[in-house]
C-alpha cells in the first residue's frame, strides 16, 4: 500500500516507453514497401487499459495503474504511389507504401513523450512522499 504511487507511475513509464518504441518502429518503416511477410509495412499502435482495482480492502475502487492490452496493426489502406520504375510496381505502375503518416506519428510521439514525463514526475513525487513517511515513522 505504501508504494502504490510508485508502482502506478512505474506501470505508466513502462507503457509509455513501449508506445515510444512502437512509434519509432513505425517511423523507421515508413518507406518499407516489402516486409518478410510480404507486402508493405503496416502501421502498429498500442492499446492501453487500466489495471483492475481491488474489489475489497483499503484500496477498493482505486486504480492500480495501466497495462498494455496489445499491439495492433492499423487496418487503414496502404498509400498508392505511381512509380513504374520501382521493382515493387504492379502492372499499372503503382506501388503500395505503408499506411504510416508522419504527422500522425509525430503527434503520437509527442503525446507518449509528455505522458512519460508526467509519469516521471508522479514517480518522483511518490518517492519523496514515501521517503518522508519512512523518516516520520523512524
CSV table of N, CA and C in Angstrom, one decimal:
chain,number,residue,atom,x,y,z
A,1,UNK,N,0.8,-1.2,0.0
A,1,UNK,CA,0.0,0.0,0.0
A,1,UNK,C,0.9,1.3,0.0
A,2,UNK,N,2.0,1.2,0.7
A,2,UNK,CA,2.8,2.4,0.8
A,2,UNK,C,3.4,2.7,-0.6
A,3,UNK,N,3.8,1.8,-1.4
A,3,UNK,CA,4.5,2.1,-2.6
A,3,UNK,C,3.5,2.0,-3.8
A,4,UNK,N,2.2,2.2,-3.6
A,4,UNK,CA,1.2,2.1,-4.7
A,4,UNK,C,1.5,3.2,-5.7
A,5,UNK,N,1.8,4.4,-5.2
A,5,UNK,CA,2.1,5.5,-6.2
A,5,UNK,C,3.3,5.3,-7.1
A,6,UNK,N,4.3,4.7,-6.5
A,6,UNK,CA,5.5,4.3,-7.3
A,6,UNK,C,5.1,3.3,-8.3
A,7,UNK,N,4.4,2.3,-7.9
A,7,UNK,CA,4.0,1.2,-8.8
A,7,UNK,C,3.1,1.7,-9.9
A,8,UNK,N,2.2,2.5,-9.6
A,8,UNK,CA,1.3,3.1,-10.6
A,8,UNK,C,2.1,3.9,-11.6
A,9,UNK,N,3.0,4.8,-11.1
A,9,UNK,CA,3.8,5.6,-12.0
A,9,UNK,C,4.7,4.7,-12.9
A,10,UNK,N,5.3,3.6,-12.3
A,10,UNK,CA,6.2,2.7,-13.0
A,10,UNK,C,5.4,2.0,-14.1
A,11,UNK,N,4.1,1.6,-13.8
A,11,UNK,CA,3.4,1.0,-14.9
A,11,UNK,C,3.1,2.0,-16.1
A,12,UNK,N,2.9,3.2,-15.8
A,12,UNK,CA,2.8,4.2,-16.8
A,12,UNK,C,4.1,4.4,-17.6
A,13,UNK,N,5.2,4.4,-16.9
A,13,UNK,CA,6.5,4.6,-17.6
A,13,UNK,C,6.7,3.4,-18.5
A,14,UNK,N,6.4,2.2,-18.1
A,14,UNK,CA,6.6,1.0,-18.9
A,14,UNK,C,5.7,1.1,-20.2
A,15,UNK,N,4.5,1.5,-20.0
A,15,UNK,CA,3.5,1.6,-21.1
A,15,UNK,C,3.9,2.6,-22.1
A,16,UNK,N,4.3,3.8,-21.6
A,16,UNK,CA,4.6,4.9,-22.5
A,16,UNK,C,6.0,4.6,-23.2
A,17,UNK,N,6.9,3.9,-22.6
A,17,UNK,CA,8.1,3.5,-23.2
A,17,UNK,C,7.8,2.6,-24.4
A,18,UNK,N,6.9,1.7,-24.2
A,18,UNK,CA,6.5,0.8,-25.3
A,18,UNK,C,5.8,1.6,-26.4
A,19,UNK,N,5.0,2.6,-26.1
A,19,UNK,CA,4.4,3.4,-27.1
A,19,UNK,C,5.4,4.1,-27.9
A,20,UNK,N,6.4,4.6,-27.3
A,20,UNK,CA,7.5,5.3,-28.0
A,20,UNK,C,8.3,4.4,-28.9
A,21,UNK,N,8.5,3.1,-28.4
A,21,UNK,CA,9.2,2.1,-29.2
A,21,UNK,C,8.4,1.8,-30.5
A,22,UNK,N,7.1,1.7,-30.4
A,22,UNK,CA,6.2,1.4,-31.5
A,22,UNK,C,6.2,2.5,-32.5
A,23,UNK,N,6.1,3.8,-32.0
A,23,UNK,CA,6.1,4.9,-32.9
A,23,UNK,C,7.5,5.0,-33.6
A,24,UNK,N,8.6,4.7,-32.9
A,24,UNK,CA,9.9,4.7,-33.6
A,24,UNK,C,9.9,3.7,-34.7
A,25,UNK,N,9.4,2.5,-34.4
A,25,UNK,CA,9.3,1.4,-35.4
A,25,UNK,C,8.5,1.8,-36.6
A,26,UNK,N,7.4,2.5,-36.4
A,26,UNK,CA,6.6,3.0,-37.5
A,26,UNK,C,7.4,4.0,-38.3
A,27,UNK,N,8.0,4.9,-37.7
A,27,UNK,CA,8.8,5.9,-38.4
A,27,UNK,C,9.9,5.3,-39.2
A,28,UNK,N,10.6,4.3,-38.6
A,28,UNK,CA,11.7,3.6,-39.3
A,28,UNK,C,11.3,2.8,-40.5
A,29,UNK,N,10.0,2.4,-40.5
A,29,UNK,CA,9.5,1.6,-41.6
A,29,UNK,C,8.5,2.4,-42.5
A,30,UNK,N,8.5,3.7,-42.4
A,30,UNK,CA,7.6,4.5,-43.2
A,30,UNK,C,7.7,4.3,-44.7
A,31,UNK,N,8.9,3.9,-45.2
A,31,UNK,CA,9.1,3.7,-46.6
A,31,UNK,C,9.3,2.2,-47.0
A,32,UNK,N,9.0,1.3,-46.1
A,32,UNK,CA,9.3,-0.1,-46.3
A,32,UNK,C,8.1,-0.7,-47.2
A,33,UNK,N,8.5,-1.0,-48.4
A,33,UNK,CA,7.4,-1.5,-49.3
A,33,UNK,C,7.3,-3.0,-49.3
A,34,UNK,N,8.4,-3.7,-48.8
A,34,UNK,CA,8.3,-5.1,-48.8
A,34,UNK,C,8.9,-5.6,-47.4
A,35,UNK,N,8.1,-6.4,-46.7
A,35,UNK,CA,8.5,-6.9,-45.5
A,35,UNK,C,8.7,-8.4,-45.6
A,36,UNK,N,9.3,-9.1,-44.6
A,36,UNK,CA,9.5,-10.5,-44.7
A,36,UNK,C,8.2,-11.3,-44.9
A,37,UNK,N,7.1,-10.7,-44.4
A,37,UNK,CA,5.7,-11.3,-44.5
A,37,UNK,C,5.2,-11.1,-45.9
A,38,UNK,N,5.8,-10.2,-46.7
A,38,UNK,CA,5.3,-9.8,-48.0
A,38,UNK,C,4.4,-8.6,-47.9
A,39,UNK,N,4.5,-7.8,-48.9
A,39,UNK,CA,3.7,-6.5,-48.9
A,39,UNK,C,4.3,-5.5,-48.0
A,40,UNK,N,3.8,-4.3,-48.0
A,40,UNK,CA,4.3,-3.1,-47.3
A,40,UNK,C,4.2,-3.3,-45.8
A,41,UNK,N,4.9,-2.5,-45.1
A,41,UNK,CA,4.8,-2.5,-43.6
A,41,UNK,C,3.5,-1.9,-43.3
A,42,UNK,N,2.9,-2.5,-42.2
A,42,UNK,CA,1.6,-2.0,-41.7
A,42,UNK,C,1.8,-1.3,-40.4
A,43,UNK,N,1.3,-0.1,-40.3
A,43,UNK,CA,1.5,0.7,-39.0
A,43,UNK,C,0.9,-0.1,-37.8
A,44,UNK,N,1.6,0.1,-36.7
A,44,UNK,CA,1.2,-0.6,-35.5
A,44,UNK,C,0.8,0.5,-34.4
A,45,UNK,N,0.0,0.2,-33.5
A,45,UNK,CA,-0.4,1.1,-32.4
A,45,UNK,C,-0.6,0.3,-31.1
A,46,UNK,N,-0.4,0.9,-30.0
A,46,UNK,CA,-0.5,0.3,-28.7
A,46,UNK,C,-1.9,0.7,-28.1
A,47,UNK,N,-2.5,-0.3,-27.5
A,47,UNK,CA,-3.8,0.0,-26.8
A,47,UNK,C,-3.5,-0.3,-25.3
A,48,UNK,N,-3.8,0.7,-24.5
A,48,UNK,CA,-3.6,0.6,-23.0
A,48,UNK,C,-4.9,0.4,-22.3
A,49,UNK,N,-4.9,-0.3,-21.2
A,49,UNK,CA,-6.1,-0.4,-20.3
A,49,UNK,C,-5.6,-0.3,-18.9
A,50,UNK,N,-6.6,0.2,-18.1
A,50,UNK,CA,-6.3,0.3,-16.7
A,50,UNK,C,-6.2,-1.1,-16.0
A,51,UNK,N,-5.3,-1.2,-15.0
A,51,UNK,CA,-5.3,-2.4,-14.2
A,51,UNK,C,-6.5,-2.4,-13.4
A,52,UNK,N,-7.1,-3.6,-13.1
A,52,UNK,CA,-8.3,-3.7,-12.4
A,52,UNK,C,-8.1,-3.2,-10.9
A,53,UNK,N,-9.0,-2.5,-10.4
A,53,UNK,CA,-9.0,-2.1,-9.0
A,53,UNK,C,-9.4,-3.2,-8.1
A,54,UNK,N,-8.9,-3.4,-6.9
A,54,UNK,CA,-9.3,-4.4,-6.0
A,54,UNK,C,-10.8,-4.3,-5.6
A,55,UNK,N,-11.5,-5.4,-5.5
A,55,UNK,CA,-12.9,-5.4,-5.2
A,55,UNK,C,-13.2,-5.2,-3.7
A,56,UNK,N,-12.2,-5.5,-2.9
A,56,UNK,CA,-12.3,-5.3,-1.5
A,56,UNK,C,-11.0,-4.8,-0.9
A,57,UNK,N,-11.1,-4.4,0.4
A,57,UNK,CA,-9.9,-3.9,1.1
A,57,UNK,C,-9.8,-2.4,1.0
A,58,UNK,N,-8.7,-1.9,1.6
A,58,UNK,CA,-8.5,-0.4,1.7
A,58,UNK,C,-8.3,0.3,0.4
A,59,UNK,N,-7.9,-0.4,-0.7
A,59,UNK,CA,-7.7,0.1,-2.0
A,59,UNK,C,-8.9,-0.1,-2.9
A,60,UNK,N,-10.0,-0.5,-2.4
A,60,UNK,CA,-11.2,-0.8,-3.2
A,60,UNK,C,-11.6,0.3,-4.0
A,61,UNK,N,-11.7,0.1,-5.3
A,61,UNK,CA,-12.1,1.1,-6.3
A,61,UNK,C,-11.0,2.0,-6.7
A,62,UNK,N,-9.8,1.9,-6.2
A,62,UNK,CA,-8.8,2.8,-6.6
A,62,UNK,C,-8.0,2.2,-7.7
A,63,UNK,N,-7.7,3.0,-8.7
A,63,UNK,CA,-6.9,2.5,-9.8
A,63,UNK,C,-5.5,2.0,-9.4
A,64,UNK,N,-5.0,1.0,-10.2
A,64,UNK,CA,-3.8,0.4,-9.8
A,64,UNK,C,-2.7,0.6,-10.9
A,65,UNK,N,-3.0,1.4,-11.9
A,65,UNK,CA,-2.0,1.7,-12.9
A,65,UNK,C,-2.6,1.3,-14.3
A,66,UNK,N,-1.7,1.1,-15.2
A,66,UNK,CA,-2.0,0.8,-16.6
A,66,UNK,C,-1.2,-0.4,-17.1
A,67,UNK,N,-1.8,-1.1,-18.0
A,67,UNK,CA,-1.1,-2.2,-18.7
A,67,UNK,C,-1.4,-2.1,-20.2
A,68,UNK,N,-0.5,-2.8,-20.9
A,68,UNK,CA,-0.7,-2.9,-22.4
A,68,UNK,C,-1.7,-3.9,-22.7
A,69,UNK,N,-2.8,-3.6,-23.3
A,69,UNK,CA,-3.8,-4.5,-23.7
A,69,UNK,C,-3.3,-5.3,-25.0
A,70,UNK,N,-2.5,-4.6,-25.8
A,70,UNK,CA,-2.0,-5.2,-27.0
A,70,UNK,C,-1.4,-4.2,-28.0
A,71,UNK,N,-0.6,-4.8,-28.9
A,71,UNK,CA,-0.1,-4.0,-30.0
A,71,UNK,C,-0.8,-4.5,-31.3
A,72,UNK,N,-1.5,-3.6,-31.9
A,72,UNK,CA,-2.3,-4.0,-33.1
A,72,UNK,C,-1.9,-3.3,-34.4
A,73,UNK,N,-2.2,-3.9,-35.5
A,73,UNK,CA,-1.9,-3.4,-36.8
A,73,UNK,C,-3.1,-2.5,-37.2
A,74,UNK,N,-2.8,-1.3,-37.8
A,74,UNK,CA,-3.7,-0.4,-38.3
A,74,UNK,C,-4.3,-0.9,-39.6
A,75,UNK,N,-5.6,-1.1,-39.6
A,75,UNK,CA,-6.3,-1.7,-40.8
A,75,UNK,C,-6.5,-0.7,-42.0
A,76,UNK,N,-6.1,0.5,-41.8
A,76,UNK,CA,-6.4,1.5,-42.8
A,76,UNK,C,-5.6,1.1,-44.1
A,77,UNK,N,-6.1,1.6,-45.3
A,77,UNK,CA,-5.5,1.2,-46.5
A,77,UNK,C,-4.0,1.7,-46.7
A,78,UNK,N,-3.3,1.0,-47.5
A,78,UNK,CA,-1.9,1.4,-47.8
A,78,UNK,C,-2.0,2.6,-48.7
A,79,UNK,N,-0.9,3.4,-48.8
A,79,UNK,CA,-0.8,4.5,-49.7
A,79,UNK,C,-0.4,4.0,-51.1
A,80,UNK,N,-1.1,4.4,-52.1
A,80,UNK,CA,-0.7,4.0,-53.5
A,80,UNK,C,0.0,5.2,-54.2
A,81,UNK,N,1.2,4.8,-54.7
A,81,UNK,CA,2.1,5.8,-55.3
A,81,UNK,C,2.4,5.3,-56.7
A,82,UNK,N,2.3,6.2,-57.7
A,82,UNK,CA,2.6,5.8,-59.1
A,82,UNK,C,4.1,5.9,-59.2
A,83,UNK,N,4.8,4.8,-59.5
A,83,UNK,CA,6.2,4.7,-59.7
A,83,UNK,C,6.6,3.5,-60.5
A,84,UNK,N,6.4,3.6,-61.8
A,84,UNK,CA,6.6,2.5,-62.7
A,84,UNK,C,8.1,2.0,-62.7
A,85,UNK,N,9.0,2.8,-62.2
A,85,UNK,CA,10.4,2.3,-62.2
A,85,UNK,C,10.7,1.4,-61.0
A,86,UNK,N,9.8,1.4,-60.0
A,86,UNK,CA,10.1,0.6,-58.8
A,86,UNK,C,10.0,-0.9,-59.1
A,87,UNK,N,10.8,-1.7,-58.5
A,87,UNK,CA,10.7,-3.2,-58.7
A,87,UNK,C,9.4,-3.7,-58.0
A,88,UNK,N,8.8,-3.0,-57.1
A,88,UNK,CA,7.6,-3.4,-56.5
A,88,UNK,C,6.3,-2.9,-57.2
A,89,UNK,N,6.5,-2.2,-58.3
A,89,UNK,CA,5.3,-1.7,-59.1
A,89,UNK,C,4.5,-2.8,-59.7
A,90,UNK,N,3.2,-2.6,-59.6
A,90,UNK,CA,2.3,-3.6,-60.3
A,90,UNK,C,2.2,-3.2,-61.8
A,91,UNK,N,1.3,-3.9,-62.5
A,91,UNK,CA,1.2,-3.8,-63.9
A,91,UNK,C,0.9,-2.3,-64.3
A,92,UNK,N,0.1,-1.6,-63.4
A,92,UNK,CA,-0.3,-0.3,-63.7
A,92,UNK,C,0.8,0.8,-63.3
A,93,UNK,N,1.9,0.3,-62.7
A,93,UNK,CA,3.0,1.2,-62.3
A,93,UNK,C,2.8,1.7,-60.9
A,94,UNK,N,1.8,1.2,-60.1
A,94,UNK,CA,1.6,1.6,-58.8
A,94,UNK,C,2.3,0.8,-57.7
A,95,UNK,N,2.8,1.5,-56.7
A,95,UNK,CA,3.5,0.8,-55.6
A,95,UNK,C,2.7,1.1,-54.3
A,96,UNK,N,2.5,0.0,-53.5
A,96,UNK,CA,1.9,0.2,-52.2
A,96,UNK,C,2.9,0.6,-51.2
A,97,UNK,N,2.6,1.7,-50.5
A,97,UNK,CA,3.5,2.1,-49.4
A,97,UNK,C,2.8,2.0,-48.1
A,98,UNK,N,3.5,1.9,-47.0
A,98,UNK,CA,2.9,1.7,-45.7
A,98,UNK,C,1.9,2.8,-45.4
A,99,UNK,N,0.9,2.4,-44.5
A,99,UNK,CA,-0.1,3.3,-44.1
A,99,UNK,C,0.4,4.1,-42.9
A,100,UNK,N,1.6,4.5,-42.9
A,100,UNK,CA,2.3,5.3,-41.9
A,100,UNK,C,2.2,6.8,-42.4
A,101,UNK,N,1.7,7.7,-41.6
A,101,UNK,CA,1.6,9.1,-41.9
A,101,UNK,C,2.4,9.8,-40.9
A,102,UNK,N,3.5,10.5,-41.3
A,102,UNK,CA,4.4,11.1,-40.4
A,102,UNK,C,3.8,12.1,-39.5
A,103,UNK,N,2.8,13.0,-39.9
A,103,UNK,CA,2.3,13.9,-38.9
A,103,UNK,C,1.6,13.1,-37.7
A,104,UNK,N,0.9,12.0,-38.1
A,104,UNK,CA,0.2,11.2,-37.0
A,104,UNK,C,1.2,10.6,-36.1
A,105,UNK,N,2.3,10.1,-36.6
A,105,UNK,CA,3.4,9.5,-35.8
A,105,UNK,C,4.0,10.6,-34.9
A,106,UNK,N,4.2,11.8,-35.4
A,106,UNK,CA,4.9,12.8,-34.6
A,106,UNK,C,4.0,13.2,-33.5
A,107,UNK,N,2.6,13.3,-33.7
A,107,UNK,CA,1.7,13.7,-32.6
A,107,UNK,C,1.7,12.5,-31.6
A,108,UNK,N,1.7,11.3,-32.0
A,108,UNK,CA,1.7,10.2,-31.1
A,108,UNK,C,3.0,10.2,-30.3
A,109,UNK,N,4.1,10.5,-30.9
A,109,UNK,CA,5.4,10.6,-30.2
A,109,UNK,C,5.4,11.7,-29.2
A,110,UNK,N,4.9,12.8,-29.5
A,110,UNK,CA,4.9,13.9,-28.6
A,110,UNK,C,3.9,13.6,-27.4
A,111,UNK,N,2.8,13.0,-27.7
A,111,UNK,CA,1.8,12.6,-26.7
A,111,UNK,C,2.5,11.6,-25.7
A,112,UNK,N,3.1,10.5,-26.3
A,112,UNK,CA,3.7,9.5,-25.4
A,112,UNK,C,4.9,10.1,-24.6
A,113,UNK,N,5.6,10.9,-25.2
A,113,UNK,CA,6.8,11.6,-24.5
A,113,UNK,C,6.3,12.4,-23.4
A,114,UNK,N,5.2,13.2,-23.6
A,114,UNK,CA,4.7,14.0,-22.5
A,114,UNK,C,4.1,13.2,-21.4
A,115,UNK,N,3.4,12.1,-21.8
A,115,UNK,CA,2.8,11.2,-20.8
A,115,UNK,C,4.0,10.5,-20.0
A,116,UNK,N,5.0,10.1,-20.7
A,116,UNK,CA,6.2,9.5,-20.0
A,116,UNK,C,6.7,10.5,-19.0
A,117,UNK,N,6.9,11.8,-19.4
A,117,UNK,CA,7.4,12.8,-18.5
A,117,UNK,C,6.5,13.0,-17.3
A,118,UNK,N,5.2,13.0,-17.5
A,118,UNK,CA,4.2,13.1,-16.4
A,118,UNK,C,4.4,12.0,-15.4
A,119,UNK,N,4.6,10.8,-15.9
A,119,UNK,CA,4.8,9.6,-15.0
A,119,UNK,C,6.1,9.7,-14.3
A,120,UNK,N,7.2,10.3,-14.9
A,120,UNK,CA,8.4,10.5,-14.2
A,120,UNK,C,8.2,11.5,-13.0
A,121,UNK,N,7.4,12.5,-13.2
A,121,UNK,CA,7.1,13.5,-12.2
A,121,UNK,C,6.3,12.8,-11.1
A,122,UNK,N,5.3,12.0,-11.4
A,122,UNK,CA,4.5,11.3,-10.5
A,122,UNK,C,5.3,10.3,-9.7
A,123,UNK,N,6.2,9.6,-10.3
A,123,UNK,CA,7.1,8.7,-9.7
A,123,UNK,C,8.0,9.4,-8.6
A,124,UNK,N,8.6,10.5,-9.0
A,124,UNK,CA,9.4,11.3,-8.1
A,124,UNK,C,8.7,11.8,-6.9
A,125,UNK,N,7.4,12.3,-7.2
A,125,UNK,CA,6.6,12.8,-6.1
A,125,UNK,C,6.2,11.7,-5.1
A,126,UNK,N,5.9,10.5,-5.6
A,126,UNK,CA,5.5,9.4,-4.8
A,126,UNK,C,6.8,8.9,-4.0
A,127,UNK,N,7.9,8.9,-4.6
A,127,UNK,CA,9.2,8.5,-4.0
A,127,UNK,C,9.5,9.5,-2.8
A,128,UNK,N,9.3,10.8,-3.0
A,128,UNK,CA,9.5,11.8,-2.0
A,128,UNK,C,8.6,11.6,-0.8
A,129,UNK,N,7.3,11.3,-1.1
A,129,UNK,CA,6.3,11.1,-0.1
A,129,UNK,C,6.6,9.9,0.7
A,130,UNK,N,6.9,8.8,0.0
A,130,UNK,CA,7.2,7.5,0.7
A,130,UNK,C,8.5,7.7,1.6
A,131,UNK,N,9.5,8.4,1.1
A,131,UNK,CA,10.7,8.7,1.9
A,131,UNK,C,10.4,9.5,3.2
A,132,UNK,N,9.5,10.5,3.0
A,132,UNK,CA,9.1,11.3,4.2
A,132,UNK,C,8.4,10.5,5.2
A,133,UNK,N,7.5,9.6,4.7
A,133,UNK,CA,6.7,8.7,5.6
A,133,UNK,C,7.6,7.8,6.3
A,134,UNK,N,8.6,7.3,5.7
A,134,UNK,CA,9.6,6.4,6.4
A,134,UNK,C,10.4,7.1,7.4
A,135,UNK,N,10.8,8.4,7.2
A,135,UNK,CA,11.5,9.1,8.2
A,135,UNK,C,10.7,9.6,9.3
A,136,UNK,N,9.4,9.8,9.1
A,136,UNK,CA,8.5,10.2,10.2
A,136,UNK,C,8.2,9.0,11.1
A,137,UNK,N,8.2,7.8,10.5
A,137,UNK,CA,8.0,6.6,11.3
A,137,UNK,C,9.2,6.1,12.1
A,138,UNK,N,10.4,6.7,11.8
A,138,UNK,CA,11.6,6.2,12.4
A,138,UNK,C,11.8,6.8,13.8
